[in-house]
Amino acid sequence: MTQSTEDWPLPALLESRKAYQERLALVLPHQITGVTATANPAASAVAFVAMYVGAIGEHAPIRPSTVTWMSDAVAAKRTEAERRAYYRAAMRGEKEVASFCDEITVERGKIWYANNSREPVRDESIDALINNGAVLNIRTDLSTNSPLARYTLDPEFAALLSPDLVGEQLEQAVEQWRSTHLSPTGRRRAQLRRDPARNSKSVPVNLPGAGVRQLHPGASSWILKGVAEQFSAHLREPNVLFISQPGEKVNMLDGQALKAMGLAVDQTTLLPDCIMADLDPERDEVWFVEAVFSGGEITNERKESLLAWAAAQGLSPEKCRFLNAFESRTHSEAKRALPMLADGSFAWFSDEPERLLAWDSIGSD
């Protein structure tokens, strides 16, 4: 995967973000896709930024912040050097984007989306574009909460965004692409790209008392496997209620279990990596689990949001537990995350499955 070198290809651009929205409305109209998120302003922002940085196929994957940090002033800078420099800066962080603007002496101006509005870009437009074969998630090994880049345009879809494609030639190309990607079988192909069971490197997890679940390849899935198979053995009556996977908001079986319990998962803001319960009547606990390999640990702020959700569902805060699962105490992510763990939370390490680290006030129960 090419991400930080100078040799990935950069396509020609349409004249404006509005032009991308018009092109998306032609290729992916809501009358065909059934949703407006394939051709709304957020979708056009995704398409523009992906083309701007060359996020196509295996090259230069983006994350939602690559889109939200863009501004009209930066979008107007279109030399290859400027486009590559924006990508490198956006991969490092927003401060680097501000420094990039200083270096090219441009007033950045208002960014396209506020930093707290990434969910509409990711969970609505990117998700809808994936479902309709336009966007690829080329890093299914990453956890849901990973900040690393993973999204690119499907090369055949990106070809439809070329400014050289106009008139009858454009109409024919769109019709051909639709016949391949928006047919029932085409939609099924897009769906199956998300299915970890079709990947030879997927991670089989033996859920306590509930058979085997295939998780996407990657370190986070191996950590979750340890939680489900080893940590859960220390609960009296363990039951996995929910496991989050990239591109899968709520697994169908998990959704049925949650519904039966009267629990509603907030798909845009909650989504821990795993929710587990100890159904023993004397314990009656709910465990919120994050597999921490590339970010996503449970901080005090994260804990408060989970407690607010739990209270809204009728769960007792006293019965809620918070587990940060790591590969090892010596892993760099553990060293980074431990100082930020929420008060009253726990840390568990896959290579020391019989031990549990508690972070709490002295004298607390």
JSON list of N, CA and C in Angstrom, two decimals, residues 143-215:
[
{"chain": "A", "resi": 143, "resn": "SER", "atom": "N", "xyz": [-9.38, -2.11, 13.78]},
{"chain": "A", "resi": 143, "resn": "SER", "atom": "CA", "xyz": [-10.55, -2.07, 14.64]},
{"chain": "A", "resi": 143, "resn": "SER", "atom": "C", "xyz": [-11.44, -0.90, 14.24]},
{"chain": "A", "resi": 144, "resn": "THR", "atom": "N", "xyz": [-12.69, -0.94, 14.68]},
{"chain": "A", "resi": 144, "resn": "THR", "atom": "CA", "xyz": [-13.64, 0.12, 14.35]},
{"chain": "A", "resi": 144, "resn": "THR", "atom": "C", "xyz": [-13.14, 1.48, 14.81]},
{"chain": "A", "resi": 145, "resn": "ASN", "atom": "N", "xyz": [-12.51, 1.52, 15.97]},
{"chain": "A", "resi": 145, "resn": "ASN", "atom": "CA", "xyz": [-12.09, 2.80, 16.54]},
{"chain": "A", "resi": 145, "resn": "ASN", "atom": "C", "xyz": [-10.68, 3.21, 16.14]},
{"chain": "A", "resi": 146, "resn": "SER", "atom": "N", "xyz": [-10.03, 2.44, 15.28]},
{"chain": "A", "resi": 146, "resn": "SER", "atom": "CA", "xyz": [-8.68, 2.79, 14.86]},
{"chain": "A", "resi": 146, "resn": "SER", "atom": "C", "xyz": [-8.68, 4.10, 14.08]},
{"chain": "A", "resi": 147, "resn": "PRO", "atom": "N", "xyz": [-7.72, 4.99, 14.37]},
{"chain": "A", "resi": 147, "resn": "PRO", "atom": "CA", "xyz": [-7.64, 6.25, 13.63]},
{"chain": "A", "resi": 147, "resn": "PRO", "atom": "C", "xyz": [-6.91, 6.12, 12.30]},
{"chain": "A", "resi": 148, "resn": "LEU", "atom": "N", "xyz": [-6.42, 4.95, 11.96]},
{"chain": "A", "resi": 148, "resn": "LEU", "atom": "CA", "xyz": [-5.63, 4.78, 10.75]},
{"chain": "A", "resi": 148, "resn": "LEU", "atom": "C", "xyz": [-6.51, 4.82, 9.50]},
{"chain": "A", "resi": 149, "resn": "ALA", "atom": "N", "xyz": [-5.89, 5.24, 8.40]},
{"chain": "A", "resi": 149, "resn": "ALA", "atom": "CA", "xyz": [-6.62, 5.39, 7.13]},
{"chain": "A", "resi": 149, "resn": "ALA", "atom": "C", "xyz": [-6.93, 4.03, 6.53]},
{"chain": "A", "resi": 150, "resn": "ARG", "atom": "N", "xyz": [-8.12, 3.94, 5.86]},
{"chain": "A", "resi": 150, "resn": "ARG", "atom": "CA", "xyz": [-8.53, 2.65, 5.32]},
{"chain": "A", "resi": 150, "resn": "ARG", "atom": "C", "xyz": [-9.37, 2.73, 4.05]},
{"chain": "A", "resi": 151, "resn": "TYR", "atom": "N", "xyz": [-9.84, 3.91, 3.63]},
{"chain": "A", "resi": 151, "resn": "TYR", "atom": "CA", "xyz": [-10.82, 4.01, 2.55]},
{"chain": "A", "resi": 151, "resn": "TYR", "atom": "C", "xyz": [-10.18, 4.52, 1.26]},
{"chain": "A", "resi": 152, "resn": "THR", "atom": "N", "xyz": [-10.55, 3.87, 0.15]},
{"chain": "A", "resi": 152, "resn": "THR", "atom": "CA", "xyz": [-10.15, 4.35, -1.18]},
{"chain": "A", "resi": 152, "resn": "THR", "atom": "C", "xyz": [-11.34, 4.17, -2.13]},
{"chain": "A", "resi": 153, "resn": "LEU", "atom": "N", "xyz": [-11.27, 4.81, -3.28]},
{"chain": "A", "resi": 153, "resn": "LEU", "atom": "CA", "xyz": [-12.29, 4.62, -4.30]},
{"chain": "A", "resi": 153, "resn": "LEU", "atom": "C", "xyz": [-12.00, 3.35, -5.10]},
{"chain": "A", "resi": 154, "resn": "ASP", "atom": "N", "xyz": [-13.05, 2.64, -5.46]},
{"chain": "A", "resi": 154, "resn": "ASP", "atom": "CA", "xyz": [-12.90, 1.53, -6.39]},
{"chain": "A", "resi": 154, "resn": "ASP", "atom": "C", "xyz": [-12.39, 2.10, -7.72]},
{"chain": "A", "resi": 155, "resn": "PRO", "atom": "N", "xyz": [-11.35, 1.53, -8.29]},
{"chain": "A", "resi": 155, "resn": "PRO", "atom": "CA", "xyz": [-10.76, 2.11, -9.51]},
{"chain": "A", "resi": 155, "resn": "PRO", "atom": "C", "xyz": [-11.77, 2.30, -10.64]},
{"chain": "A", "resi": 156, "resn": "GLU", "atom": "N", "xyz": [-12.68, 1.35, -10.83]},
{"chain": "A", "resi": 156, "resn": "GLU", "atom": "CA", "xyz": [-13.66, 1.48, -11.91]},
{"chain": "A", "resi": 156, "resn": "GLU", "atom": "C", "xyz": [-14.63, 2.63, -11.63]},
{"chain": "A", "resi": 157, "resn": "PHE", "atom": "N", "xyz": [-14.96, 2.84, -10.36]},
{"chain": "A", "resi": 157, "resn": "PHE", "atom": "CA", "xyz": [-15.82, 3.97, -10.02]},
{"chain": "A", "resi": 157, "resn": "PHE", "atom": "C", "xyz": [-15.06, 5.28, -10.19]},
{"chain": "A", "resi": 158, "resn": "ALA", "atom": "N", "xyz": [-13.81, 5.33, -9.75]},
{"chain": "A", "resi": 158, "resn": "ALA", "atom": "CA", "xyz": [-13.01, 6.55, -9.89]},
{"chain": "A", "resi": 158, "resn": "ALA", "atom": "C", "xyz": [-12.89, 6.98, -11.34]},
{"chain": "A", "resi": 159, "resn": "ALA", "atom": "N", "xyz": [-12.86, 6.01, -12.26]},
{"chain": "A", "resi": 159, "resn": "ALA", "atom": "CA", "xyz": [-12.77, 6.34, -13.68]},
{"chain": "A", "resi": 159, "resn": "ALA", "atom": "C", "xyz": [-13.99, 7.13, -14.15]},
{"chain": "A", "resi": 160, "resn": "LEU", "atom": "N", "xyz": [-15.13, 6.95, -13.49]},
{"chain": "A", "resi": 160, "resn": "LEU", "atom": "CA", "xyz": [-16.34, 7.69, -13.86]},
{"chain": "A", "resi": 160, "resn": "LEU", "atom": "C", "xyz": [-16.28, 9.15, -13.44]},
{"chain": "A", "resi": 161, "resn": "LEU", "atom": "N", "xyz": [-15.31, 9.49, -12.57]},
{"chain": "A", "resi": 161, "resn": "LEU", "atom": "CA", "xyz": [-15.18, 10.87, -12.09]},
{"chain": "A", "resi": 161, "resn": "LEU", "atom": "C", "xyz": [-14.16, 11.67, -12.90]},
{"chain": "A", "resi": 162, "resn": "SER", "atom": "N", "xyz": [-13.72, 11.12, -14.01]},
{"chain": "A", "resi": 162, "resn": "SER", "atom": "CA", "xyz": [-12.75, 11.82, -14.85]},
{"chain": "A", "resi": 162, "resn": "SER", "atom": "C", "xyz": [-13.40, 13.00, -15.57]},
{"chain": "A", "resi": 163, "resn": "PRO", "atom": "N", "xyz": [-12.74, 14.16, -15.60]},
{"chain": "A", "resi": 163, "resn": "PRO", "atom": "CA", "xyz": [-13.28, 15.31, -16.34]},
{"chain": "A", "resi": 163, "resn": "PRO", "atom": "C", "xyz": [-13.28, 15.08, -17.85]},
{"chain": "A", "resi": 164, "resn": "ASP", "atom": "N", "xyz": [-12.52, 14.10, -18.31]},
{"chain": "A", "resi": 164, "resn": "ASP", "atom": "CA", "xyz": [-12.46, 13.82, -19.75]},
{"chain": "A", "resi": 164, "resn": "ASP", "atom": "C", "xyz": [-13.66, 12.99, -20.21]},
{"chain": "A", "resi": 165, "resn": "LEU", "atom": "N", "xyz": [-14.41, 12.46, -19.26]},
{"chain": "A", "resi": 165, "resn": "LEU", "atom": "CA", "xyz": [-15.56, 11.62, -19.59]},
{"chain": "A", "resi": 165, "resn": "LEU", "atom": "C", "xyz": [-16.81, 12.49, -19.61]},
{"chain": "A", "resi": 166, "resn": "VAL", "atom": "N", "xyz": [-17.34, 12.75, -20.81]},
{"chain": "A", "resi": 166, "resn": "VAL", "atom": "CA", "xyz": [-18.50, 13.64, -20.94]},
{"chain": "A", "resi": 166, "resn": "VAL", "atom": "C", "xyz": [-19.48, 13.09, -21.98]},
{"chain": "A", "resi": 167, "resn": "GLY", "atom": "N", "xyz": [-20.67, 13.68, -21.97]},
{"chain": "A", "resi": 167, "resn": "GLY", "atom": "CA", "xyz": [-21.65, 13.38, -23.02]},
{"chain": "A", "resi": 167, "resn": "GLY", "atom": "C", "xyz": [-22.04, 11.92, -23.11]},
{"chain": "A", "resi": 168, "resn": "GLU", "atom": "N", "xyz": [-22.17, 11.45, -24.33]},
{"chain": "A", "resi": 168, "resn": "GLU", "atom": "CA", "xyz": [-22.63, 10.09, -24.58]},
{"chain": "A", "resi": 168, "resn": "GLU", "atom": "C", "xyz": [-21.64, 9.06, -24.03]},
{"chain": "A", "resi": 169, "resn": "GLN", "atom": "N", "xyz": [-20.36, 9.39, -24.09]},
{"chain": "A", "resi": 169, "resn": "GLN", "atom": "CA", "xyz": [-19.34, 8.48, -23.57]},
{"chain": "A", "resi": 169, "resn": "GLN", "atom": "C", "xyz": [-19.52, 8.28, -22.06]},
{"chain": "A", "resi": 170, "resn": "LEU", "atom": "N", "xyz": [-19.83, 9.37, -21.35]},
{"chain": "A", "resi": 170, "resn": "LEU", "atom": "CA", "xyz": [-20.08, 9.29, -19.91]},
{"chain": "A", "resi": 170, "resn": "LEU", "atom": "C", "xyz": [-21.31, 8.45, -19.62]},
{"chain": "A", "resi": 171, "resn": "GLU", "atom": "N", "xyz": [-22.38, 8.71, -20.36]},
{"chain": "A", "resi": 171, "resn": "GLU", "atom": "CA", "xyz": [-23.63, 7.97, -20.14]},
{"chain": "A", "resi": 171, "resn": "GLU", "atom": "C", "xyz": [-23.43, 6.47, -20.35]},
{"chain": "A", "resi": 172, "resn": "GLN", "atom": "N", "xyz": [-22.68, 6.10, -21.38]},
{"chain": "A", "resi": 172, "resn": "GLN", "atom": "CA", "xyz": [-22.43, 4.69, -21.64]},
{"chain": "A", "resi": 172, "resn": "GLN", "atom": "C", "xyz": [-21.60, 4.06, -20.53]},
{"chain": "A", "resi": 173, "resn": "ALA", "atom": "N", "xyz": [-20.58, 4.80, -20.06]},
{"chain": "A", "resi": 173, "resn": "ALA", "atom": "CA", "xyz": [-19.72, 4.28, -19.00]},
{"chain": "A", "resi": 173, "resn": "ALA", "atom": "C", "xyz": [-20.50, 4.10, -17.70]},
{"chain": "A", "resi": 174, "resn": "VAL", "atom": "N", "xyz": [-21.38, 5.06, -17.40]},
{"chain": "A", "resi": 174, "resn": "VAL", "atom": "CA", "xyz": [-22.20, 4.97, -16.19]},
{"chain": "A", "resi": 174, "resn": "VAL", "atom": "C", "xyz": [-23.13, 3.77, -16.27]},
{"chain": "A", "resi": 175, "resn": "GLU", "atom": "N", "xyz": [-23.75, 3.59, -17.42]},
{"chain": "A", "resi": 175, "resn": "GLU", "atom": "CA", "xyz": [-24.67, 2.48, -17.59]},
{"chain": "A", "resi": 175, "resn": "GLU", "atom": "C", "xyz": [-23.94, 1.14, -17.44]},
{"chain": "A", "resi": 176, "resn": "GLN", "atom": "N", "xyz": [-22.74, 1.06, -17.99]},
{"chain": "A", "resi": 176, "resn": "GLN", "atom": "CA", "xyz": [-21.96, -0.16, -17.88]},
{"chain": "A", "resi": 176, "resn": "GLN", "atom": "C", "xyz": [-21.57, -0.44, -16.43]},
{"chain": "A", "resi": 177, "resn": "TRP", "atom": "N", "xyz": [-21.15, 0.61, -15.72]},
{"chain": "A", "resi": 177, "resn": "TRP", "atom": "CA", "xyz": [-20.74, 0.44, -14.32]},
{"chain": "A", "resi": 177, "resn": "TRP", "atom": "C", "xyz": [-21.94, 0.02, -13.45]},
{"chain": "A", "resi": 178, "resn": "ARG", "atom": "N", "xyz": [-23.06, 0.65, -13.69]},
{"chain": "A", "resi": 178, "resn": "ARG", "atom": "CA", "xyz": [-24.26, 0.30, -12.92]},
{"chain": "A", "resi": 178, "resn": "ARG", "atom": "C", "xyz": [-24.65, -1.16, -13.14]},
{"chain": "A", "resi": 179, "resn": "SER", "atom": "N", "xyz": [-24.57, -1.61, -14.37]},
{"chain": "A", "resi": 179, "resn": "SER", "atom": "CA", "xyz": [-25.00, -2.98, -14.68]},
{"chain": "A", "resi": 179, "resn": "SER", "atom": "C", "xyz": [-24.13, -4.00, -13.96]},
{"chain": "A", "resi": 180, "resn": "THR", "atom": "N", "xyz": [-22.89, -3.61, -13.67]},
{"chain": "A", "resi": 180, "resn": "THR", "atom": "CA", "xyz": [-21.96, -4.51, -12.98]},
{"chain": "A", "resi": 180, "resn": "THR", "atom": "C", "xyz": [-22.05, -4.40, -11.47]},
{"chain": "A", "resi": 181, "resn": "HIS", "atom": "N", "xyz": [-22.22, -3.15, -10.96]},
{"chain": "A", "resi": 181, "resn": "HIS", "atom": "CA", "xyz": [-22.10, -2.91, -9.52]},
{"chain": "A", "resi": 181, "resn": "HIS", "atom": "C", "xyz": [-23.44, -2.72, -8.80]},
{"chain": "A", "resi": 182, "resn": "LEU", "atom": "N", "xyz": [-24.47, -2.28, -9.48]},
{"chain": "A", "resi": 182, "resn": "LEU", "atom": "CA", "xyz": [-25.73, -2.00, -8.81]},
{"chain": "A", "resi": 182, "resn": "LEU", "atom": "C", "xyz": [-26.81, -3.04, -9.09]},
{"chain": "A", "resi": 183, "resn": "SER", "atom": "N", "xyz": [-26.43, -4.09, -9.79]},
{"chain": "A", "resi": 183, "resn": "SER", "atom": "CA", "xyz": [-27.35, -5.22, -9.95]},
{"chain": "A", "resi": 183, "resn": "SER", "atom": "C", "xyz": [-27.42, -5.97, -8.62]},
{"chain": "A", "resi": 184, "resn": "PRO", "atom": "N", "xyz": [-28.42, -6.83, -8.42]},
{"chain": "A", "resi": 184, "resn": "PRO", "atom": "CA", "xyz": [-28.45, -7.62, -7.18]},
{"chain": "A", "resi": 184, "resn": "PRO", "atom": "C", "xyz": [-27.16, -8.40, -6.93]},
{"chain": "A", "resi": 185, "resn": "THR", "atom": "N", "xyz": [-26.59, -8.97, -7.98]},
{"chain": "A", "resi": 185, "resn": "THR", "atom": "CA", "xyz": [-25.35, -9.71, -7.78]},
{"chain": "A", "resi": 185, "resn": "THR", "atom": "C", "xyz": [-24.18, -8.77, -7.49]},
{"chain": "A", "resi": 186, "resn": "GLY", "atom": "N", "xyz": [-24.20, -7.57, -8.11]},
{"chain": "A", "resi": 186, "resn": "GLY", "atom": "CA", "xyz": [-23.16, -6.59, -7.83]},
{"chain": "A", "resi": 186, "resn": "GLY", "atom": "C", "xyz": [-23.20, -6.12, -6.39]},
{"chain": "A", "resi": 187, "resn": "ARG", "atom": "N", "xyz": [-24.39, -5.88, -5.87]},
{"chain": "A", "resi": 187, "resn": "ARG", "atom": "CA", "xyz": [-24.53, -5.47, -4.47]},
{"chain": "A", "resi": 187, "resn": "ARG", "atom": "C", "xyz": [-24.06, -6.60, -3.54]},
{"chain": "A", "resi": 188, "resn": "ARG", "atom": "N", "xyz": [-24.35, -7.82, -3.94]},
{"chain": "A", "resi": 188, "resn": "ARG", "atom": "CA", "xyz": [-23.91, -8.95, -3.12]},
{"chain": "A", "resi": 188, "resn": "ARG", "atom": "C", "xyz": [-22.39, -9.03, -3.10]},
{"chain": "A", "resi": 189, "resn": "ARG", "atom": "N", "xyz": [-21.74, -8.74, -4.25]},
{"chain": "A", "resi": 189, "resn": "ARG", "atom": "CA", "xyz": [-20.28, -8.74, -4.27]},
{"chain": "A", "resi": 189, "resn": "ARG", "atom": "C", "xyz": [-19.73, -7.70, -3.31]},
{"chain": "A", "resi": 190, "resn": "ALA", "atom": "N", "xyz": [-20.34, -6.51, -3.30]},
{"chain": "A", "resi": 190, "resn": "ALA", "atom": "CA", "xyz": [-19.90, -5.46, -2.39]},
{"chain": "A", "resi": 190, "resn": "ALA", "atom": "C", "xyz": [-20.08, -5.90, -0.94]},
{"chain": "A", "resi": 191, "resn": "GLN", "atom": "N", "xyz": [-21.18, -6.56, -0.66]},
{"chain": "A", "resi": 191, "resn": "GLN", "atom": "CA", "xyz": [-21.46, -7.04, 0.69]},
{"chain": "A", "resi": 191, "resn": "GLN", "atom": "C", "xyz": [-20.44, -8.09, 1.12]},
{"chain": "A", "resi": 192, "resn": "LEU", "atom": "N", "xyz": [-20.13, -9.00, 0.21]},
{"chain": "A", "resi": 192, "resn": "LEU", "atom": "CA", "xyz": [-19.22, -10.09, 0.55]},
{"chain": "A", "resi": 192, "resn": "LEU", "atom": "C", "xyz": [-17.79, -9.62, 0.76]},
{"chain": "A", "resi": 193, "resn": "ARG", "atom": "N", "xyz": [-17.43, -8.47, 0.18]},
{"chain": "A", "resi": 193, "resn": "ARG", "atom": "CA", "xyz": [-16.10, -7.94, 0.43]},
{"chain": "A", "resi": 193, "resn": "ARG", "atom": "C", "xyz": [-15.92, -7.63, 1.91]},
{"chain": "A", "resi": 194, "resn": "ARG", "atom": "N", "xyz": [-17.04, -7.45, 2.62]},
{"chain": "A", "resi": 194, "resn": "ARG", "atom": "CA", "xyz": [-16.97, -7.15, 4.05]},
{"chain": "A", "resi": 194, "resn": "ARG", "atom": "C", "xyz": [-17.00, -8.41, 4.92]},
{"chain": "A", "resi": 195, "resn": "ASP", "atom": "N", "xyz": [-17.24, -9.55, 4.33]},
{"chain": "A", "resi": 195, "resn": "ASP", "atom": "CA", "xyz": [-17.46, -10.77, 5.09]},
{"chain": "A", "resi": 195, "resn": "ASP", "atom": "C", "xyz": [-16.13, -11.40, 5.48]},
{"chain": "A", "resi": 196, "resn": "PRO", "atom": "N", "xyz": [-15.77, -11.39, 6.77]},
{"chain": "A", "resi": 196, "resn": "PRO", "atom": "CA", "xyz": [-14.48, -11.96, 7.17]},
{"chain": "A", "resi": 196, "resn": "PRO", "atom": "C", "xyz": [-14.39, -13.45, 6.96]},
{"chain": "A", "resi": 197, "resn": "ALA", "atom": "N", "xyz": [-15.53, -14.13, 6.88]},
{"chain": "A", "resi": 197, "resn": "ALA", "atom": "CA", "xyz": [-15.50, -15.59, 6.70]},
{"chain": "A", "resi": 197, "resn": "ALA", "atom": "C", "xyz": [-14.90, -15.97, 5.35]},
{"chain": "A", "resi": 198, "resn": "ARG", "atom": "N", "xyz": [-14.86, -15.03, 4.40]},
{"chain": "A", "resi": 198, "resn": "ARG", "atom": "CA", "xyz": [-14.33, -15.32, 3.07]},
{"chain": "A", "resi": 198, "resn": "ARG", "atom": "C", "xyz": [-12.83, -15.05, 3.00]},
{"chain": "A", "resi": 199, "resn": "ASN", "atom": "N", "xyz": [-12.24, -14.61, 4.09]},
{"chain": "A", "resi": 199, "resn": "ASN", "atom": "CA", "xyz": [-10.81, -14.30, 4.11]},
{"chain": "A", "resi": 199, "resn": "ASN", "atom": "C", "xyz": [-10.07, -15.43, 4.82]},
{"chain": "A", "resi": 200, "resn": "SER", "atom": "N", "xyz": [-9.07, -16.00, 4.16]},
{"chain": "A", "resi": 200, "resn": "SER", "atom": "CA", "xyz": [-8.34, -17.12, 4.74]},
{"chain": "A", "resi": 200, "resn": "SER", "atom": "C", "xyz": [-7.59, -16.74, 6.00]},
{"chain": "A", "resi": 201, "resn": "LYS", "atom": "N", "xyz": [-7.40, -15.43, 6.21]},
{"chain": "A", "resi": 201, "resn": "LYS", "atom": "CA", "xyz": [-6.69, -14.96, 7.40]},
{"chain": "A", "resi": 201, "resn": "LYS", "atom": "C", "xyz": [-7.64, -14.47, 8.50]},
{"chain": "A", "resi": 202, "resn": "SER", "atom": "N", "xyz": [-8.94, -14.72, 8.34]},
{"chain": "A", "resi": 202, "resn": "SER", "atom": "CA", "xyz": [-9.90, -14.30, 9.34]},
{"chain": "A", "resi": 202, "resn": "SER", "atom": "C", "xyz": [-9.63, -15.02, 10.66]},
{"chain": "A", "resi": 203, "resn": "VAL", "atom": "N", "xyz": [-10.15, -14.44, 11.73]},
{"chain": "A", "resi": 203, "resn": "VAL", "atom": "CA", "xyz": [-9.86, -14.94, 13.07]},
{"chain": "A", "resi": 203, "resn": "VAL", "atom": "C", "xyz": [-11.10, -15.65, 13.63]},
{"chain": "A", "resi": 204, "resn": "PRO", "atom": "N", "xyz": [-11.04, -16.98, 13.83]},
{"chain": "A", "resi": 204, "resn": "PRO", "atom": "CA", "xyz": [-12.19, -17.69, 14.39]},
{"chain": "A", "resi": 204, "resn": "PRO", "atom": "C", "xyz": [-12.25, -17.52, 15.90]},
{"chain": "A", "resi": 205, "resn": "VAL", "atom": "N", "xyz": [-13.40, -17.13, 16.40]},
{"chain": "A", "resi": 205, "resn": "VAL", "atom": "CA", "xyz": [-13.57, -16.89, 17.84]},
{"chain": "A", "resi": 205, "resn": "VAL", "atom": "C", "xyz": [-14.65, -17.82, 18.37]},
{"chain": "A", "resi": 206, "resn": "ASN", "atom": "N", "xyz": [-14.30, -18.58, 19.38]},
{"chain": "A", "resi": 206, "resn": "ASN", "atom": "CA", "xyz": [-15.27, -19.46, 20.04]},
{"chain": "A", "resi": 206, "resn": "ASN", "atom": "C", "xyz": [-15.99, -18.65, 21.12]},
{"chain": "A", "resi": 207, "resn": "LEU", "atom": "N", "xyz": [-17.21, -18.24, 20.80]},
{"chain": "A", "resi": 207, "resn": "LEU", "atom": "CA", "xyz": [-17.98, -17.46, 21.75]},
{"chain": "A", "resi": 207, "resn": "LEU", "atom": "C", "xyz": [-18.52, -18.38, 22.84]},
{"chain": "A", "resi": 208, "resn": "PRO", "atom": "N", "xyz": [-18.46, -17.96, 24.08]},
{"chain": "A", "resi": 208, "resn": "PRO", "atom": "CA", "xyz": [-18.91, -18.84, 25.17]},
{"chain": "A", "resi": 208, "resn": "PRO", "atom": "C", "xyz": [-20.37, -19.25, 25.00]},
{"chain": "A", "resi": 209, "resn": "GLY", "atom": "N", "xyz": [-20.56, -20.54, 24.72]},
{"chain": "A", "resi": 209, "resn": "GLY", "atom": "CA", "xyz": [-21.89, -21.09, 24.60]},
{"chain": "A", "resi": 209, "resn": "GLY", "atom": "C", "xyz": [-22.65, -20.66, 23.37]},
{"chain": "A", "resi": 210, "resn": "ALA", "atom": "N", "xyz": [-21.95, -20.12, 22.36]},
{"chain": "A", "resi": 210, "resn": "ALA", "atom": "CA", "xyz": [-22.68, -19.58, 21.19]},
{"chain": "A", "resi": 210, "resn": "ALA", "atom": "C", "xyz": [-21.99, -19.86, 19.87]},
{"chain": "A", "resi": 211, "resn": "GLY", "atom": "N", "xyz": [-21.18, -20.90, 19.78]},
{"chain": "A", "resi": 211, "resn": "GLY", "atom": "CA", "xyz": [-20.58, -21.26, 18.51]},
{"chain": "A", "resi": 211, "resn": "GLY", "atom": "C", "xyz": [-19.39, -20.40, 18.14]},
{"chain": "A", "resi": 212, "resn": "VAL", "atom": "N", "xyz": [-19.07, -20.40, 16.83]},
{"chain": "A", "resi": 212, "resn": "VAL", "atom": "CA", "xyz": [-17.87, -19.73, 16.32]},
{"chain": "A", "resi": 212, "resn": "VAL", "atom": "C", "xyz": [-18.26, -18.53, 15.48]},
{"chain": "A", "resi": 213, "resn": "ARG", "atom": "N", "xyz": [-17.58, -17.40, 15.69]},
{"chain": "A", "resi": 213, "resn": "ARG", "atom": "CA", "xyz": [-17.75, -16.18, 14.88]},
{"chain": "A", "resi": 213, "resn": "ARG", "atom": "C", "xyz": [-16.43, -15.89, 14.18]},
{"chain": "A", "resi": 214, "resn": "GLN", "atom": "N", "xyz": [-16.50, -15.60, 12.88]},
{"chain": "A", "resi": 214, "resn": "GLN", "atom": "CA", "xyz": [-15.32, -15.22, 12.13]},
{"chain": "A", "resi": 214, "resn": "GLN", "atom": "C", "xyz": [-15.16, -13.70, 12.19]},
{"chain": "A", "resi": 215, "resn": "LEU", "atom": "N", "xyz": [-13.99, -13.24, 12.64]},
{"chain": "A", "resi": 215, "resn": "LEU", "atom": "CA", "xyz": [-13.71, -11.81, 12.69]},
{"chain": "A", "resi": 215, "resn": "LEU", "atom": "C", "xyz": [-12.70, -11.44, 11.62]}
]
